[in-house]
Short mmCIF file of C-alpha atoms in Angstrom, two decimals:
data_model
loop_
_atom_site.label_atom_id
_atom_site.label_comp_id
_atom_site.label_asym_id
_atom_site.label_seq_id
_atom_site.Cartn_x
_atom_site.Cartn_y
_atom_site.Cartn_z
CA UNK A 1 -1.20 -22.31 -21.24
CA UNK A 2 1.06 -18.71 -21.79
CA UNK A 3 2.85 -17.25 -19.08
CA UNK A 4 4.19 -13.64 -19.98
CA UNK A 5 5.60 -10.92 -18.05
CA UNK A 6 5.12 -7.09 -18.84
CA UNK A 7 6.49 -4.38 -17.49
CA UNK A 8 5.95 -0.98 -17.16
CA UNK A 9 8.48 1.68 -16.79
CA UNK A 10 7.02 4.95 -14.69
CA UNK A 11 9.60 6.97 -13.25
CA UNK A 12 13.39 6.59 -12.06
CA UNK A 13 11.56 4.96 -9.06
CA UNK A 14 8.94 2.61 -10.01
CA UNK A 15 8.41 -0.01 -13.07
CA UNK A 16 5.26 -1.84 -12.76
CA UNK A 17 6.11 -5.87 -13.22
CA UNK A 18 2.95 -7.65 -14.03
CA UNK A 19 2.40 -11.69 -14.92
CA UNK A 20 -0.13 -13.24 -17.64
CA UNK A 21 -1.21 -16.48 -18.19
CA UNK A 22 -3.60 -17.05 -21.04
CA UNK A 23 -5.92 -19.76 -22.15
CA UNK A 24 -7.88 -20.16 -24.39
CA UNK A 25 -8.24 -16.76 -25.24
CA UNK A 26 -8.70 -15.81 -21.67
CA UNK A 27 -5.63 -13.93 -20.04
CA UNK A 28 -5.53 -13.35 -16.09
CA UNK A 29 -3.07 -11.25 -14.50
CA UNK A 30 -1.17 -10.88 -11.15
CA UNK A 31 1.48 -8.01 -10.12
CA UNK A 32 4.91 -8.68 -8.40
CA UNK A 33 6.46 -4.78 -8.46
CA UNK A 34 9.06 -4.27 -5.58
CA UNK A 35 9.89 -7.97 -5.64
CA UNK A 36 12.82 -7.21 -3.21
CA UNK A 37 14.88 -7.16 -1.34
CA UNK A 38 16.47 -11.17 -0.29
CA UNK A 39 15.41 -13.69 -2.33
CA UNK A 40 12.44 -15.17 0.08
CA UNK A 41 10.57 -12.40 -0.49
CA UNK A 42 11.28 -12.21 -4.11
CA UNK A 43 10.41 -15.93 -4.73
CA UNK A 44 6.93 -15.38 -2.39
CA UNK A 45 6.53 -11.86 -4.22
CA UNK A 46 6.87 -13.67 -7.82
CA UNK A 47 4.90 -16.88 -7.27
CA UNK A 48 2.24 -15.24 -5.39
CA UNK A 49 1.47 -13.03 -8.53
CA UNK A 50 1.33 -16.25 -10.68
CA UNK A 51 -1.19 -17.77 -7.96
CA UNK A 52 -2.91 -14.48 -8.29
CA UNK A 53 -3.13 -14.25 -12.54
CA UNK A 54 -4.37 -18.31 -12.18
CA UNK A 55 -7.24 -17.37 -10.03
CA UNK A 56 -8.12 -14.65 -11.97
CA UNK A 57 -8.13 -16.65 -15.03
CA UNK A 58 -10.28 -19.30 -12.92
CA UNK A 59 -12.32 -16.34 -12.22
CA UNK A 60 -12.87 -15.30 -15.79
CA UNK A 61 -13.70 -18.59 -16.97
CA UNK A 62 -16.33 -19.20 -14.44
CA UNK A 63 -17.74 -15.61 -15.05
CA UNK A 64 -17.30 -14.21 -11.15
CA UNK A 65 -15.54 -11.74 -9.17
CA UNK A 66 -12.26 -12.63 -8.26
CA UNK A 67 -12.90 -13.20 -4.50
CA UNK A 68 -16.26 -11.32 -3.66
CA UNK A 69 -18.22 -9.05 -5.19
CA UNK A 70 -16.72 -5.62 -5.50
CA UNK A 71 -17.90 -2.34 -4.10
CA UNK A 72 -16.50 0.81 -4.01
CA UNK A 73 -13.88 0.37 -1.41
CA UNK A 74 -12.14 4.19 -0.42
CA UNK A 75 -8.85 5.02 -0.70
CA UNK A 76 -6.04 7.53 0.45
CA UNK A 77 -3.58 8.98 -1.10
CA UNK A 78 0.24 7.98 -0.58
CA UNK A 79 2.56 10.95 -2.31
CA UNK A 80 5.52 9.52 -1.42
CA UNK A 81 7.04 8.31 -4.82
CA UNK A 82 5.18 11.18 -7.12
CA UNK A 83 7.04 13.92 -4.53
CA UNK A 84 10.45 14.25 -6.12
CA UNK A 85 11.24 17.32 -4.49
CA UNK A 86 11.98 16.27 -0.90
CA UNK A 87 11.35 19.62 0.55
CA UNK A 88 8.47 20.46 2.96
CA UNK A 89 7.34 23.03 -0.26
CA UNK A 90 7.57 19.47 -2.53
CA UNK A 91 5.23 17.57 -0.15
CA UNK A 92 3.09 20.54 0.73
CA UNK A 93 2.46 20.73 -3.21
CA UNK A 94 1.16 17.44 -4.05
CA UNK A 95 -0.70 16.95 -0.80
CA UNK A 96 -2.82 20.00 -2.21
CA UNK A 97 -3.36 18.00 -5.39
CA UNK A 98 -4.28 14.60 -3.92
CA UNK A 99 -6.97 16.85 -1.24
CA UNK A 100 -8.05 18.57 -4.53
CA UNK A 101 -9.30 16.20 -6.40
CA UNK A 102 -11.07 14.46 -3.14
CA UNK A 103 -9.01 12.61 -1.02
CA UNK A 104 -9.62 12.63 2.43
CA UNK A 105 -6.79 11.39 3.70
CA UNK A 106 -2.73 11.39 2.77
CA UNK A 107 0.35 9.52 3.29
CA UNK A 108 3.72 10.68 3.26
CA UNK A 109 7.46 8.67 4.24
CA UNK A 110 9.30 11.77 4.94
CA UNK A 111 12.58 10.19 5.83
CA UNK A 112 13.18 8.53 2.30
CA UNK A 113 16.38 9.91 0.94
CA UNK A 114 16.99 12.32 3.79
CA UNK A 115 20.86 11.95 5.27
CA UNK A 116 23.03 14.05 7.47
CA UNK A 117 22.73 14.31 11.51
CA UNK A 118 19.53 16.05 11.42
CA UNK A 119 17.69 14.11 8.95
CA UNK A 120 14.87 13.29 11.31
CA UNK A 121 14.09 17.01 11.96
CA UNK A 122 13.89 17.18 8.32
CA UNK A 123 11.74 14.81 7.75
CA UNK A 124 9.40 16.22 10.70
CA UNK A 125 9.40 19.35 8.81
CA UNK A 126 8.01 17.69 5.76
CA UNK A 127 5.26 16.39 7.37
CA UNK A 128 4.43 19.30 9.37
CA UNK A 129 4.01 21.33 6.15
CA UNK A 130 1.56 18.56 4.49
CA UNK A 131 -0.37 18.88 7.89
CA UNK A 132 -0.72 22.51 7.25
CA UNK A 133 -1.78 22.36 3.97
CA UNK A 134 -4.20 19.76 4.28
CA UNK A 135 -6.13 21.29 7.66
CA UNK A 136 -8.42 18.56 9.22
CA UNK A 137 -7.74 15.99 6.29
CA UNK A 138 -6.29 12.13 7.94
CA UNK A 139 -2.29 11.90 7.83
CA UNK A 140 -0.60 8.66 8.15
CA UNK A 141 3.67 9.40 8.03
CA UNK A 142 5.66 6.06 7.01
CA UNK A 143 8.82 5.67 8.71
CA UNK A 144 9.75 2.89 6.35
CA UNK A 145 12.13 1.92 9.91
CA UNK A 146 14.54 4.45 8.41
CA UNK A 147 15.19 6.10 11.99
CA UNK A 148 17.28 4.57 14.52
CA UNK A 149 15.91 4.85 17.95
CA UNK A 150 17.81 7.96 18.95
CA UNK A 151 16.76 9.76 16.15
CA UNK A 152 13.21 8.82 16.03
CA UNK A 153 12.80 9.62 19.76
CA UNK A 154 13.93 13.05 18.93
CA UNK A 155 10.70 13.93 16.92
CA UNK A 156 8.35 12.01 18.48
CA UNK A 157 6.94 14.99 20.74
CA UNK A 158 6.30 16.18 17.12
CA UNK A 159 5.16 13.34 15.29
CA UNK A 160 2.32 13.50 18.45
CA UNK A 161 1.27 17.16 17.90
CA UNK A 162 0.60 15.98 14.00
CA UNK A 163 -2.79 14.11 15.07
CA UNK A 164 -1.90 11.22 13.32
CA UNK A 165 -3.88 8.85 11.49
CA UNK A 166 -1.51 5.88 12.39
CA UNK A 167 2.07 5.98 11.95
CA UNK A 168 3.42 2.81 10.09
CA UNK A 169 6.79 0.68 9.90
CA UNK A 170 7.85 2.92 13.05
CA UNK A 171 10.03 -0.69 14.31
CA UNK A 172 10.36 -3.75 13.37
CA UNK A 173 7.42 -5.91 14.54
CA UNK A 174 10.35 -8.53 16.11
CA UNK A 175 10.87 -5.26 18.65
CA UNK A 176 7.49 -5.17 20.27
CA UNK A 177 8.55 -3.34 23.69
CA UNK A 178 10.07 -0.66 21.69
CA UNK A 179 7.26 -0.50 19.48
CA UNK A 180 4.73 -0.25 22.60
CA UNK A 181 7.40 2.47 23.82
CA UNK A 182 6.67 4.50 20.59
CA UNK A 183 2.77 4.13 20.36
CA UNK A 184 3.00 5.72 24.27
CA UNK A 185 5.09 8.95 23.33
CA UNK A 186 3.37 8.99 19.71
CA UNK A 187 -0.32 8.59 20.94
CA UNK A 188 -1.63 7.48 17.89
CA UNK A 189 -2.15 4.15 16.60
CA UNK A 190 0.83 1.64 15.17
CA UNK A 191 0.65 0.16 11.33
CA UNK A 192 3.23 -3.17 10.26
CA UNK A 193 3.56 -5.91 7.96
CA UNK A 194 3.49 -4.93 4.91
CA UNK A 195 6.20 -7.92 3.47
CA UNK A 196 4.89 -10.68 5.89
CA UNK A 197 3.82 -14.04 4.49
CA UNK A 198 2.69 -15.69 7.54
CA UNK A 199 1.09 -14.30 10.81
CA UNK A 200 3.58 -16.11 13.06
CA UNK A 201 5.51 -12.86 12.10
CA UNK A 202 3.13 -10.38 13.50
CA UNK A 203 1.90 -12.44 16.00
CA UNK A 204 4.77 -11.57 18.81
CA UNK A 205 3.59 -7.22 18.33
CA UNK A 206 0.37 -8.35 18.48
CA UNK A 207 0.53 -10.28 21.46
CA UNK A 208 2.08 -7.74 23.42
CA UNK A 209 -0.28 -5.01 22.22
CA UNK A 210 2.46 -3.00 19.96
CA UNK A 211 0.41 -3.16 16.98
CA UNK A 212 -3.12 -1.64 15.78
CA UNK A 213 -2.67 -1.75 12.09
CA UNK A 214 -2.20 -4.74 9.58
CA UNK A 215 -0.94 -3.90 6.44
CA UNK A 216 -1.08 -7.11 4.34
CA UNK A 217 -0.14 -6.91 0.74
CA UNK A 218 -1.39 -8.77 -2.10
CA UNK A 219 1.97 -9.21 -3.99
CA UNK A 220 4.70 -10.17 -0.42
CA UNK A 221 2.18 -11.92 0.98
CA UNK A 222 1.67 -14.85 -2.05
CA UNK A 223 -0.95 -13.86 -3.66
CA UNK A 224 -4.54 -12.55 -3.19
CA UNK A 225 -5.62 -15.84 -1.02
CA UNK A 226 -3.02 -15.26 1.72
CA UNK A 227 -3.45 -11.50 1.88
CA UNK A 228 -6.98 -12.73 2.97
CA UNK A 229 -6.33 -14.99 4.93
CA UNK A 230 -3.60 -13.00 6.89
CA UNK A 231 -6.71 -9.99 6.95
CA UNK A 232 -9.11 -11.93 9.13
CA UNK A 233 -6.75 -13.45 11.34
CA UNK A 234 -5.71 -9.79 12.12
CA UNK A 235 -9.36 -8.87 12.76
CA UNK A 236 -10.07 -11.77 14.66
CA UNK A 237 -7.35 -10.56 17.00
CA UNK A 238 -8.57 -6.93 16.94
CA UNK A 239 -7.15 -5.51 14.66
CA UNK A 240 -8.06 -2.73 11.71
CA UNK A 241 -6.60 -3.70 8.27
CA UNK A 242 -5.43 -1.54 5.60
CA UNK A 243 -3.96 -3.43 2.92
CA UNK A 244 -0.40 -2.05 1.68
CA UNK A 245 -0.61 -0.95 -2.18
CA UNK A 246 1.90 1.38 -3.12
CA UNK A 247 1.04 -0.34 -6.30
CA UNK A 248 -0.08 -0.02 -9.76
CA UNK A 249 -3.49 -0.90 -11.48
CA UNK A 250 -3.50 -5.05 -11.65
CA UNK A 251 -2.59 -5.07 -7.70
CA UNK A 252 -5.01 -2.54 -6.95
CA UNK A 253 -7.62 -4.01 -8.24
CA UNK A 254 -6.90 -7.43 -6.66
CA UNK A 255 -6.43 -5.38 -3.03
CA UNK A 256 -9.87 -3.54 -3.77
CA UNK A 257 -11.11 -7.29 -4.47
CA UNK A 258 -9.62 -7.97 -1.33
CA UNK A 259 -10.87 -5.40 0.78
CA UNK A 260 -14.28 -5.73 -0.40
CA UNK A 261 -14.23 -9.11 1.20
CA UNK A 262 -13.51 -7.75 4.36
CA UNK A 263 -16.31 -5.50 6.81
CA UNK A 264 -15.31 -2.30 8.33
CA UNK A 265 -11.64 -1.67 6.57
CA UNK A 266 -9.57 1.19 6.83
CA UNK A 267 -8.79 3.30 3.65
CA UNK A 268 -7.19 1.44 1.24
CA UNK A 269 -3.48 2.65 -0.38
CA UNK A 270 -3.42 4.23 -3.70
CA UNK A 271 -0.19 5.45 -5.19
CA UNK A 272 -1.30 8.95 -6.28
CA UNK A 273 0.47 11.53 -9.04
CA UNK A 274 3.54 9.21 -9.88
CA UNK A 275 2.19 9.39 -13.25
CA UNK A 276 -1.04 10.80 -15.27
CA UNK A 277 -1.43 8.22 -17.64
CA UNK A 278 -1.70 4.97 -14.66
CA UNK A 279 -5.52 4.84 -15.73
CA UNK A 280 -4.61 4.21 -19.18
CA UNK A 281 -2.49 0.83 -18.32
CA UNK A 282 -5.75 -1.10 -18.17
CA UNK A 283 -9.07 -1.68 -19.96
CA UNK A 284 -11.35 -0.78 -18.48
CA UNK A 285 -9.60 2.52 -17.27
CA UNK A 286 -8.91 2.33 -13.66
CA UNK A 287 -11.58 4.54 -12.48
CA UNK A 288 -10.79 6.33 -8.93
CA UNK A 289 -13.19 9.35 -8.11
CA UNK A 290 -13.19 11.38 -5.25
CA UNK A 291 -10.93 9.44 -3.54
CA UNK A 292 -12.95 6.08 -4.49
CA UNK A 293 -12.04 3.34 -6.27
CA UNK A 294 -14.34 1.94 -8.53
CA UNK A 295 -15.37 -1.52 -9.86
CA UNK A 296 -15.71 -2.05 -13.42
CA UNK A 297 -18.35 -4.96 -13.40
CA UNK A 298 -16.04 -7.45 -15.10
CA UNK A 299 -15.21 -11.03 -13.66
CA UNK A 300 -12.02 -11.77 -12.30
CA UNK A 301 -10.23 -8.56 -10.97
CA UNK A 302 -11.94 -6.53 -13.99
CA UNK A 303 -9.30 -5.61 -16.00
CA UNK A 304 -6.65 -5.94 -18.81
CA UNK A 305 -3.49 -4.68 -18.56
CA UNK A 306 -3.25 -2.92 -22.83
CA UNK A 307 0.25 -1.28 -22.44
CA UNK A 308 3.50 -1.77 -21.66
CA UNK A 309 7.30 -0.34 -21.90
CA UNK A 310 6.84 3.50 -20.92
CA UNK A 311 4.06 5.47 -19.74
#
């Protein structure tokens, strides 16, 4: 057995980091982009894609889906990383071209990069402009827990008049009183968890009611099984899961595997615009249409990765 590791370079931001391991003939493939920070989550980021590229090859070999038979599973459309300018014009621009070409819904972390004493207000006026733009379309605003509690209280009232989808990573889930306090002034629901491995640490917000909103991902969590596994026990406590894939094509497809396990999911994240060759990483092309996500029949997760270095 091969193990190989390929990346792929697409912008100052983002390089795709993908794992293969081949046998006879047979390659399977798992993703560990954004492997940081702290070397836990590295280690659980890395191994999980191997655990991931071994089930796929598994997969292969037996001739079946990687988890469950896909479906079209829906997406929406995070702009975050293709918006370089960081000006309400910059977001307003390429929520029109994710709405355009059929999403229904779009995401936005307006406080990335912002700094000065009024870079919440800023970063309010960001997504205020996408919210214009895209009318009755969903909006989901990441906070990314950027905003310390002073300054996030401060645009709250505004954050509330944005009819919100959900707004996500508002507080740590280890603050569950202050994230209850936010959901109350916000009136909308609460998304977490994105780089949690085990449900002990979402358990305490979810106990006390501060979170709506799972947001597993296939890459932090240790691979596809755990993401899985972490999805059910959040909808056997009542919550909606979304899985968290600001990603490229190999962990899409192994989220969209994923989701299509799972009944009555939320949207699933797709990292729109950062580049307009992603769909040529993989054969099959990744195939997303009208804000859809599309299976390409294949066993295992469906497809190759066939370049590497620079999009």
């Amino acid at each position: 057995m091969d193990v190989e590791v390929h990346r792929v370079r697409v912008s100052d931001r983002t390089t795709w980091s993908m794992i293969e391991v081949r046998a006879d003939g047979i390659s399977g493939w798992g993703e560990f982009s954004d492997a940081g920070p702290g070397m836990d989550l590295a280690a659980r980021t890395v191994t999980g894609a191997l655990r991931t590229a071994l089930d796929d090859l598994q997969a292969r070999r037996d001739g079946v889906p990687l988890i469950a038979t896909p479906r079209p599973i829906p997406l929406y459309a995070n702009i975050n990383r293709a918006t370089t300018e960081r000006t309400p014009d910059g977001f307003r621009l390429m929520a029109k071209k994710a709405v355009s070409v059929g999403f229904s819904c779009v995401k936005l972390a307006p406080f990335d990069g912002l700094t000065g004493p009024h870079r919440a207000e800023e970063g309010l006026a960001c997504a205020r402009a996408v919210r214009d733009e895209i009318g009755p379309a969903g909006l989901i605003v990441d906070v990314h827990e950027l905003l310390d509690d002073a300054e996030l209280d401060r645009v709250l009232p505004g954050l509330a008049g944005l009819g919100l989808v959900w707004l996500e990573d508002a507080a740590p889930l280890g603050r569950p009183e202050r994230l209850r306090r936010i959901r109350d002034a916000v009136g909308c629901p609460l998304a977490g968890g994105e780089l949690i491995g085990d449900f002990a640490d979402a358990l305490p917000a979810i106990q006390a009611g501060a979170l709506d909103v799972l947001m597993p991902d296939v890459k932090h969590a240790g691979g596809a099984g755990n993401a899985l596994h972490l999805a059910r026990l959040a909808r056997e406590h009542g919550l909606t899961v979304s899985l968290h894939n600001p990603s490229g094509p190999v962990a899409t497809a192994v989220s969209a595997h994923v989701t299509a396990a799972l009944d009555d999911t939320a949207p699933l994240e797709f990292m729109f615009g950062e580049h307009d060759s992603r769909a040529s990483l993989t054969e099959p092309a990744e195939r997303v249409l009208d804000g859809v996500w599309w299976p390409s029949g294949g066993a295992g997760i469906g497809v190759d990765v066939v370049q590497e270095g620079q999009l």
